[in-house]
Short mmCIF file of C-alpha atoms and ligand atoms in Angstrom, two decimals:
data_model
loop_
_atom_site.label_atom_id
_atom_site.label_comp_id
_atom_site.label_asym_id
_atom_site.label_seq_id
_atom_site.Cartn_x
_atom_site.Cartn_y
_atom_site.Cartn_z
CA UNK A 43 35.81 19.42 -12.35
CA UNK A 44 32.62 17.31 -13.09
CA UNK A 45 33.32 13.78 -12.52
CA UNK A 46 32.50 10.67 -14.66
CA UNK A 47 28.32 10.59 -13.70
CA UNK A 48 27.60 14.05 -13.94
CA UNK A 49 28.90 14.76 -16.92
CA UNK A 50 25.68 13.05 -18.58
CA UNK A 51 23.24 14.99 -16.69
CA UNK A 52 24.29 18.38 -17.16
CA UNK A 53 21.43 19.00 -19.42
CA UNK A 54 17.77 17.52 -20.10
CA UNK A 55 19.09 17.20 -23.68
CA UNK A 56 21.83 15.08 -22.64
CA UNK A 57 19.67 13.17 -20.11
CA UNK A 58 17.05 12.53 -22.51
CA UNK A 59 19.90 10.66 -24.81
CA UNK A 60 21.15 8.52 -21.83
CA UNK A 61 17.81 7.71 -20.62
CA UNK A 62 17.41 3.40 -20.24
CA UNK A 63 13.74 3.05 -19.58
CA UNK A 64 10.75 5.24 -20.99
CA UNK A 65 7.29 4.99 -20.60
CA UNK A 66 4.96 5.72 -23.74
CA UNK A 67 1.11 5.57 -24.06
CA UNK A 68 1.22 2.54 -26.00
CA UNK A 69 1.85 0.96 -22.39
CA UNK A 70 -1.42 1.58 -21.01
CA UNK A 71 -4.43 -0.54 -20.33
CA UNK A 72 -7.53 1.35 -18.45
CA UNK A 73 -10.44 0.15 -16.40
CA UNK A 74 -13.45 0.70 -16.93
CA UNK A 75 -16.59 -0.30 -14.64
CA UNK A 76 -19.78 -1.05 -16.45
CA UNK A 77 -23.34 -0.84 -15.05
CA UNK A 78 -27.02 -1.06 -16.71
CA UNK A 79 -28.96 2.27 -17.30
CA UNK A 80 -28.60 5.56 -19.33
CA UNK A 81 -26.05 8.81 -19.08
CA UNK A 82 -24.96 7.44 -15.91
CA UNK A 83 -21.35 8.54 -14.48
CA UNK A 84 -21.06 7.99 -10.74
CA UNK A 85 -17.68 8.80 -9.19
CA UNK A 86 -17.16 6.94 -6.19
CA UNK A 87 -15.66 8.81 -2.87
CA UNK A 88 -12.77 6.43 -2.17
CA UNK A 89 -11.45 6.93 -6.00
CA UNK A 90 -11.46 10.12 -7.16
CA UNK A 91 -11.56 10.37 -10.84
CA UNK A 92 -13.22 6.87 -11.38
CA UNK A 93 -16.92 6.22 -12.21
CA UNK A 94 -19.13 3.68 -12.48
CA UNK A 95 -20.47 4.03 -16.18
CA UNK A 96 -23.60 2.80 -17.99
CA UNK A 97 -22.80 1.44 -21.27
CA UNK A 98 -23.19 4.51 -23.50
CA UNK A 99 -21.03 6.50 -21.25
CA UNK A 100 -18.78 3.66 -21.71
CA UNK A 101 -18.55 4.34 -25.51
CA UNK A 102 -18.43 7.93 -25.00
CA UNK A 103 -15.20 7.64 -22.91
CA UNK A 104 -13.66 5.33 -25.56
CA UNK A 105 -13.59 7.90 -28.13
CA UNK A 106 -11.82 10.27 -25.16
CA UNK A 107 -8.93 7.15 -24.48
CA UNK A 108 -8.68 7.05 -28.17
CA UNK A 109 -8.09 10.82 -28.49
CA UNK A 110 -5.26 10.73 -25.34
CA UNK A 111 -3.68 7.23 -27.65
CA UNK A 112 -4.49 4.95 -24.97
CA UNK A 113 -5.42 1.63 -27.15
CA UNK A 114 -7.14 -0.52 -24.65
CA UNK A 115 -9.06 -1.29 -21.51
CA UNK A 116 -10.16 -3.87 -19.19
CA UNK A 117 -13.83 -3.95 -18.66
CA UNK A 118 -15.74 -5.00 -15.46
CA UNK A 119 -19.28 -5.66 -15.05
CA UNK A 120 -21.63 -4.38 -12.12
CA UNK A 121 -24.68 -6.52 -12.90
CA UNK A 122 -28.15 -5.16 -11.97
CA UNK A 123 -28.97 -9.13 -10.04
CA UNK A 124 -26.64 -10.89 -8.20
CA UNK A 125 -26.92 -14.48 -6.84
CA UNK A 126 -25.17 -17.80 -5.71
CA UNK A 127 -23.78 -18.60 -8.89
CA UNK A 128 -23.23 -15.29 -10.81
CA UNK A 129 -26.06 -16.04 -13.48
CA UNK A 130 -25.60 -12.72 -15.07
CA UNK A 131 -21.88 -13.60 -16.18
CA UNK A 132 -23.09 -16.76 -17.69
CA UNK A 133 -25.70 -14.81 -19.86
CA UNK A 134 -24.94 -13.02 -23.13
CA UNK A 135 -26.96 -10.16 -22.26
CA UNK A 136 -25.82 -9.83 -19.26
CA UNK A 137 -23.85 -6.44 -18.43
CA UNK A 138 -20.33 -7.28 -19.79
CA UNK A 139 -21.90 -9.00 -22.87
CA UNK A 140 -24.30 -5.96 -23.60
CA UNK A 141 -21.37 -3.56 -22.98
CA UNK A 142 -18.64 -5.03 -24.78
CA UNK A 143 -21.12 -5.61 -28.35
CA UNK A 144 -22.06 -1.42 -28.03
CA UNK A 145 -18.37 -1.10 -27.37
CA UNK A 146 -16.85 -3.06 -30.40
CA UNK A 147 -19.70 -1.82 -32.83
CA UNK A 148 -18.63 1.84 -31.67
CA UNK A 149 -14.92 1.37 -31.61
CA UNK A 150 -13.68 -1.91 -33.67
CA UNK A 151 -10.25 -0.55 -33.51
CA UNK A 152 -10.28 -0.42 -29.49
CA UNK A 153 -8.85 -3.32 -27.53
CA UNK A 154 -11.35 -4.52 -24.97
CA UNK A 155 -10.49 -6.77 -22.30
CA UNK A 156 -12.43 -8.63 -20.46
CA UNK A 157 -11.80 -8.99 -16.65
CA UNK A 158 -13.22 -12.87 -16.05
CA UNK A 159 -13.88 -13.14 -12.64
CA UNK A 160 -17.16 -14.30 -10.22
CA UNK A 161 -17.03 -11.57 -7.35
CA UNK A 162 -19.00 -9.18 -9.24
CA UNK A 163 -21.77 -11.49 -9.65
CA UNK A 164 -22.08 -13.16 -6.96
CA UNK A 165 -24.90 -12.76 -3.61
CA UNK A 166 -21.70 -13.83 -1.62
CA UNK A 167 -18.91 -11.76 -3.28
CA UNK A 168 -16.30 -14.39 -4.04
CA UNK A 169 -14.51 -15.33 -6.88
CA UNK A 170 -16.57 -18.66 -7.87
CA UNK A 171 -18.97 -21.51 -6.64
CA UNK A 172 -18.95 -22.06 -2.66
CA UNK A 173 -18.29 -25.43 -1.27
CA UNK A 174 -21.01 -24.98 1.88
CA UNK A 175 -18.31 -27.26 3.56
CA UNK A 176 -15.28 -25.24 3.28
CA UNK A 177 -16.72 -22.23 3.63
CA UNK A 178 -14.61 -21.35 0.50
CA UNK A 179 -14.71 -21.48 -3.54
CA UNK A 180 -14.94 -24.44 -4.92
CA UNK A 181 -11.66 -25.23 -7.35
CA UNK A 182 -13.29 -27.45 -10.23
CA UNK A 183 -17.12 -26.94 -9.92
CA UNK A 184 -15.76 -22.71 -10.81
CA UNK A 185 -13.55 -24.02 -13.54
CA UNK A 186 -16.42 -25.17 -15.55
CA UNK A 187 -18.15 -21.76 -14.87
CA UNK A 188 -15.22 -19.35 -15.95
CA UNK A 189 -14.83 -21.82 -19.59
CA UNK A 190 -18.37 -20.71 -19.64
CA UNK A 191 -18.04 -16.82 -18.54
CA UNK A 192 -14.81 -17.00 -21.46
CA UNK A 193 -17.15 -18.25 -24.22
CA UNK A 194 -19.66 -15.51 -23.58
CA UNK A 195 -17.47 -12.88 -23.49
CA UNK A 196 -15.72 -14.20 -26.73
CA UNK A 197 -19.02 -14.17 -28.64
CA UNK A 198 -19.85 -10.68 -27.30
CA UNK A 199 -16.78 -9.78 -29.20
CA UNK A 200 -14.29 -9.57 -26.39
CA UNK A 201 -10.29 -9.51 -27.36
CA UNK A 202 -8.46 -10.86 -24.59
CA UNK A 203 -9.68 -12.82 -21.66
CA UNK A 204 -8.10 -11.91 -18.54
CA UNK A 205 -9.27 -14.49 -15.89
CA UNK A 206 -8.45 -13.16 -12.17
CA UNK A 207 -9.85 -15.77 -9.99
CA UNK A 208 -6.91 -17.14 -9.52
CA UNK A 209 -8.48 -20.99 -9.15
CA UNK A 210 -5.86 -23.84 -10.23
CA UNK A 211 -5.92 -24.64 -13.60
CA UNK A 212 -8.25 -21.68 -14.80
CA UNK A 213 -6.22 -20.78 -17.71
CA UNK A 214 -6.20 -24.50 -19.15
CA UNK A 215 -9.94 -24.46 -18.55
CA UNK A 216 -10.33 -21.56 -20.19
CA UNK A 217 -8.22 -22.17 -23.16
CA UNK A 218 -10.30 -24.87 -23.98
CA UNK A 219 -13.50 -23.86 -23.57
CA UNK A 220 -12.12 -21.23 -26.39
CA UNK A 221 -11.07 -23.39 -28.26
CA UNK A 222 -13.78 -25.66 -28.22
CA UNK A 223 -16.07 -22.80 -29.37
CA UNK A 224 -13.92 -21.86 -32.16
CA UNK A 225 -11.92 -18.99 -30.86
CA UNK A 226 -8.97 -20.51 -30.82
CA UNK A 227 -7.79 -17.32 -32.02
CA UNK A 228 -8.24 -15.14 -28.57
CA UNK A 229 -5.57 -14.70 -25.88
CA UNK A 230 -5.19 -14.78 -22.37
CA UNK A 231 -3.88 -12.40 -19.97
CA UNK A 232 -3.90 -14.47 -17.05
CA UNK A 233 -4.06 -12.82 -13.72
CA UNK A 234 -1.12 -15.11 -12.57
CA UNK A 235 0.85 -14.18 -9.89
CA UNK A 236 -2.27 -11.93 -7.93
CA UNK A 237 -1.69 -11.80 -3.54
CA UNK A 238 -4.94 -11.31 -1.46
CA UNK A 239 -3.70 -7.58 -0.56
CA UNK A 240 -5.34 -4.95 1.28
CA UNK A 241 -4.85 -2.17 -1.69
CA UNK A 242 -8.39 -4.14 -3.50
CA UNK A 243 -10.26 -1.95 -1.13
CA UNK A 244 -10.97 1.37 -3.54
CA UNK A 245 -11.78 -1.53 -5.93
CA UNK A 246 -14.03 -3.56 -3.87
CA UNK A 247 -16.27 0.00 -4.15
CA UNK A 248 -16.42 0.75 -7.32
CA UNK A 249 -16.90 -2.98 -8.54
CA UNK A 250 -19.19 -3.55 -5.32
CA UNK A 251 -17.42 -6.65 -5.14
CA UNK A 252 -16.51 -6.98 -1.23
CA UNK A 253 -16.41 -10.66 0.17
CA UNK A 254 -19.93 -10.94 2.37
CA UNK A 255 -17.69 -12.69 4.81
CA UNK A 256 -14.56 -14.43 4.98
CA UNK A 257 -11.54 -13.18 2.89
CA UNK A 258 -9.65 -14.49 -0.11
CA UNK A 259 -6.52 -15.97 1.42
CA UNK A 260 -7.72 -19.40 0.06
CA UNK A 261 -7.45 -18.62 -3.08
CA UNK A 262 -5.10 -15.74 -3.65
CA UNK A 263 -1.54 -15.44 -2.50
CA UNK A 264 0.43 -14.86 0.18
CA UNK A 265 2.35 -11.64 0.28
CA UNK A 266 5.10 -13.22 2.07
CA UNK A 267 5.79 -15.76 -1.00
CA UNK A 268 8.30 -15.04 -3.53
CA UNK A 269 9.37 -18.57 -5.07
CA UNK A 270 5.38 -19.61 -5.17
CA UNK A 271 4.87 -15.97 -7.25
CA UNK A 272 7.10 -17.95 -9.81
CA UNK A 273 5.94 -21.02 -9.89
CA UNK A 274 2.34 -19.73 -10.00
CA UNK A 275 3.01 -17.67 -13.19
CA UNK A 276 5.01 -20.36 -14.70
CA UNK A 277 2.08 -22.72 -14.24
CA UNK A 278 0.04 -20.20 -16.06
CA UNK A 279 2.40 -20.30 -18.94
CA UNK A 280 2.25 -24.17 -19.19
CA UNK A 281 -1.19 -23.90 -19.30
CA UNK A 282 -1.27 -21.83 -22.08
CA UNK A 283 -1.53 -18.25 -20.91
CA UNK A 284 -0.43 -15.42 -23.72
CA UNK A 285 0.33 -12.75 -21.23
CA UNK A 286 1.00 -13.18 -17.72
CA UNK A 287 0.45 -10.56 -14.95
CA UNK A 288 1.57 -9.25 -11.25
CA UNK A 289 -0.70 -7.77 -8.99
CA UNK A 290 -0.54 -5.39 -6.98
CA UNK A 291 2.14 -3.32 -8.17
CA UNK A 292 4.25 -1.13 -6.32
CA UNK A 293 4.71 -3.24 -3.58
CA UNK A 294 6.02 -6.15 -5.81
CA UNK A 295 8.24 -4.09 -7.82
CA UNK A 296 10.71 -7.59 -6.99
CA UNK A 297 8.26 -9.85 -8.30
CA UNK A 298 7.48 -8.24 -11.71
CA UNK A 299 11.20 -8.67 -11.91
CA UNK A 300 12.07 -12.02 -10.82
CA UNK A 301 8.97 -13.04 -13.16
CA UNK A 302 10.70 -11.12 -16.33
CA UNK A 303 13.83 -13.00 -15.68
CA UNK A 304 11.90 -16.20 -15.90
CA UNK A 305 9.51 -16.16 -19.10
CA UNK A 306 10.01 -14.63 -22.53
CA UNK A 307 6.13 -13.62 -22.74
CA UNK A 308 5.08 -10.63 -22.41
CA UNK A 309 4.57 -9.11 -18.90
CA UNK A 310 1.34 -7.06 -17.63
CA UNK A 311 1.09 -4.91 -13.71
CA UNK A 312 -1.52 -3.90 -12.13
CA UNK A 313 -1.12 -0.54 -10.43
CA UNK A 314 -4.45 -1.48 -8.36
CA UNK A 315 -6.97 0.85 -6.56
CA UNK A 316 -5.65 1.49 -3.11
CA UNK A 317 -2.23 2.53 -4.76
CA UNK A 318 -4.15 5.10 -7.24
CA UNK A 319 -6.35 6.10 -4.15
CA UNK A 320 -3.29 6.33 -1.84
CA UNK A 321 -1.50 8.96 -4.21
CA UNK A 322 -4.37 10.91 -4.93
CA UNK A 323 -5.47 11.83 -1.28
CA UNK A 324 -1.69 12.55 -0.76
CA UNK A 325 -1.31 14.82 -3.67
CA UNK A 326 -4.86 16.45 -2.56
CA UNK A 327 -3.47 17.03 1.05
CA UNK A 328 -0.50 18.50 -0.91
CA UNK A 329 2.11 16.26 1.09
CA UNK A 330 3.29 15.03 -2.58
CA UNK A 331 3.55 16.55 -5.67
CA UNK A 332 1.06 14.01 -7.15
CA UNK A 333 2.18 14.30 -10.93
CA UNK A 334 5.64 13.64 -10.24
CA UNK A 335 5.15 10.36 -8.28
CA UNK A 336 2.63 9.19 -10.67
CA UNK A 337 5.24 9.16 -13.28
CA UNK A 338 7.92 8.52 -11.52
CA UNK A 339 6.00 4.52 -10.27
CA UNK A 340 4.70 4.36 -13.44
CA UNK A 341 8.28 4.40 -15.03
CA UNK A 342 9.15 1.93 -12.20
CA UNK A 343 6.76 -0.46 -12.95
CA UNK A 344 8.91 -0.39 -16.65
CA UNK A 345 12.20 -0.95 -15.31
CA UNK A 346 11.52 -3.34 -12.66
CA UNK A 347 10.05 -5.44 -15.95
CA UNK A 348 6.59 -4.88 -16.93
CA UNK A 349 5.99 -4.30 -20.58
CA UNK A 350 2.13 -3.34 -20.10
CA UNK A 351 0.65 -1.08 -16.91
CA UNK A 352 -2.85 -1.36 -16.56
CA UNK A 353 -3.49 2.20 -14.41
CA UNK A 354 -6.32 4.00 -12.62
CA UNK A 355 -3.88 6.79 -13.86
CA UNK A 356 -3.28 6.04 -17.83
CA UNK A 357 -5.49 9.20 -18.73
CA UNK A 358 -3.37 11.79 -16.70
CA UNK A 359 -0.07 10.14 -17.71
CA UNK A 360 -0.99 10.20 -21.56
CA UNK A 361 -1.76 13.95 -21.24
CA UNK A 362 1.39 14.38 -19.66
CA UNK A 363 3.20 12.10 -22.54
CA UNK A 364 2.24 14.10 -25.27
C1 PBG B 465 -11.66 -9.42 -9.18
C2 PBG B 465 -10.65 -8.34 -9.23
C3 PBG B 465 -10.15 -7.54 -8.19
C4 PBG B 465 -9.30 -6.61 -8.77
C5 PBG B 465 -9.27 -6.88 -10.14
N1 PBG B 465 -10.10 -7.97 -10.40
C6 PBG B 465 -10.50 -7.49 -6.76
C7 PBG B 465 -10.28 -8.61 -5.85
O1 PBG B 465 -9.57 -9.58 -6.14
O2 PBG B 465 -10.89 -8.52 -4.79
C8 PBG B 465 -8.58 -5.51 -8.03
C9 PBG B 465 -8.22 -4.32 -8.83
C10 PBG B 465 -7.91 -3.09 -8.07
O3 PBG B 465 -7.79 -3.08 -6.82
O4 PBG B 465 -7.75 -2.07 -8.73
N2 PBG B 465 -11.22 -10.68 -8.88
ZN1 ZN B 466 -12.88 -12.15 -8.21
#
């Protein structure tokens, strides 16, 4: 005789009624990466599947996200200069300010993030000003930069500024640099709980974005560290973040949870590069059923807590939603 759990799973009709946690397209947010130039779509060997666009290929693949239901992305600039203090973030028509005005004029009802950030920019690759004597980034002297960096992208026409920098005190920075400029009215998605990981490498390519030396242990967290994950995305909150985020993912399935249990605002995870890479080389060697796994993290990311995924993956999930 069937027992008390398998009675409920006899059929997918019946499992599809007792189902707790379901993933749906409205979930995703997708990255794009930005460059100057014309018809340009570069794939890059360490993510298959991911490109380096110029800026109308950009607006070409919006209409495509728009067709699969996926509602947003998160943008990321590769400027054509880069130099000690990331001039071409502070310029509004620099890359992320040219590509986010075609974007909005193409697509008004597309949600475009900005990703707020120095690495790009920069000669040296890090995530703000160097202090020559630490041999680091500078805390306050990037603050000033990234209120800056906010108010361009905000005039470009940017909805959400997502600052991942993770300096102390960027979101209060930010906020009111906003709301000095009059846009009061744009949120945050702070990057706020984000540990210096080794799955940014796939990223590092694409966004060529690699640290010239050194590595970002100063400013981002230690893996180790669960209590300071809280605290650092509470702090975030205080300082007046809208949405607050994990990062990576799948290895910090605990921490999107422990973070869930802690706020009432909404909840973002980053299912980051190396963990995209790391499932498609497996599914291409055939040692996973790639599908499968995708959708089986994806819906992890859900019940350990997250209410938004932003995923390498959100085009071949939506196809498979429909
Ligand atoms: C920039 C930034 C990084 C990622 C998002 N924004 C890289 C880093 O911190 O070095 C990583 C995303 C990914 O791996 O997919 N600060
Ligand atoms: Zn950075």
């Amino acid at each position: 005789m069937f027992k008390r759990f398998r009675r409920l799973r006899l059929n997918p009709g019946i499992r599809r009624l007792v189902q707790e946690t379901r993933l749906s397209v409205e979930d995703f947010i997708y990255p794009l990466f930005v460059r100057s130039g014309e018809g340009i779509r570069r794939e890059i060997p360490s993510m298959p599947g991911v490109y380096q666009m110029s800026i109308d290929e950009v607006v070409r693949e919006a209409q495509e996200l728009k067709e699969l239901g996926i509602g947003a992305v998160i943008l990321f600039g590769i400027p054509d200069v880069k130099d000690s203090v990331g001039s071409d973030a502070l310029c509004d028509h620099g890359i992320i300010g040219r590509a986010v005005r075609a974007l909005k004029e193409a697509h008004p009802d597309m949600v475009v993030i900005t990703d707020l950030c120095f690495c790009e920019y920069t000669d040296h690759g890090h995530c703000g000003l160097l202090d020559p004597r630490l041999q680091t980034v500078d805390n306050d002297s990037t603050l000033e930069l990234l209120g800056k960096q906010a108010v361009v992208h905000a005039r470009a026409g940017s909805d959400m500024i997502a600052p991942s920098g993770m300096m102390d005190g960027m979101v209060e920075a930010i906020r009111s640099a906003l709301d000095g400029a009059g846009f009061s009215h744009i949120p945050i998605m702070s990057y706020s709980t984000k540990f210096a990981s080794g799955y940014y490498g796939p990223f590092r390519d694409v966004a060529e974005s690699a640290p010239s030396f050194g590595d970002r242990k100063s400013y981002q967290m230690d893996p180790a560290n669960r209590r300071e994950a809280i605290l650092e995305s509470l702090e975030d909150e205080r300082e007046g973040a809208d949405i607050l985020m994990v990062k990576p993912g799948l290895a910090y399935l605990d921490i999107i949870r422990d973070i869930r249990e802690a706020t009432l605002l909404p909840l973002a995870v980053y299912n980051v590069s190396g963990e995209y890479s790391m499932m498609k080389m497996a599914g291409r060697a055939g040692v996973i059923d790639y599908e499968r796994v995708m959708m089986e993290t994806l819906l992890a990311f859900k019940r350990a807590g997250a209410d938004l995924i932003i995923s390498y993956h959100a085009k071949e999930a939506a196809r498979l939603l429909v």
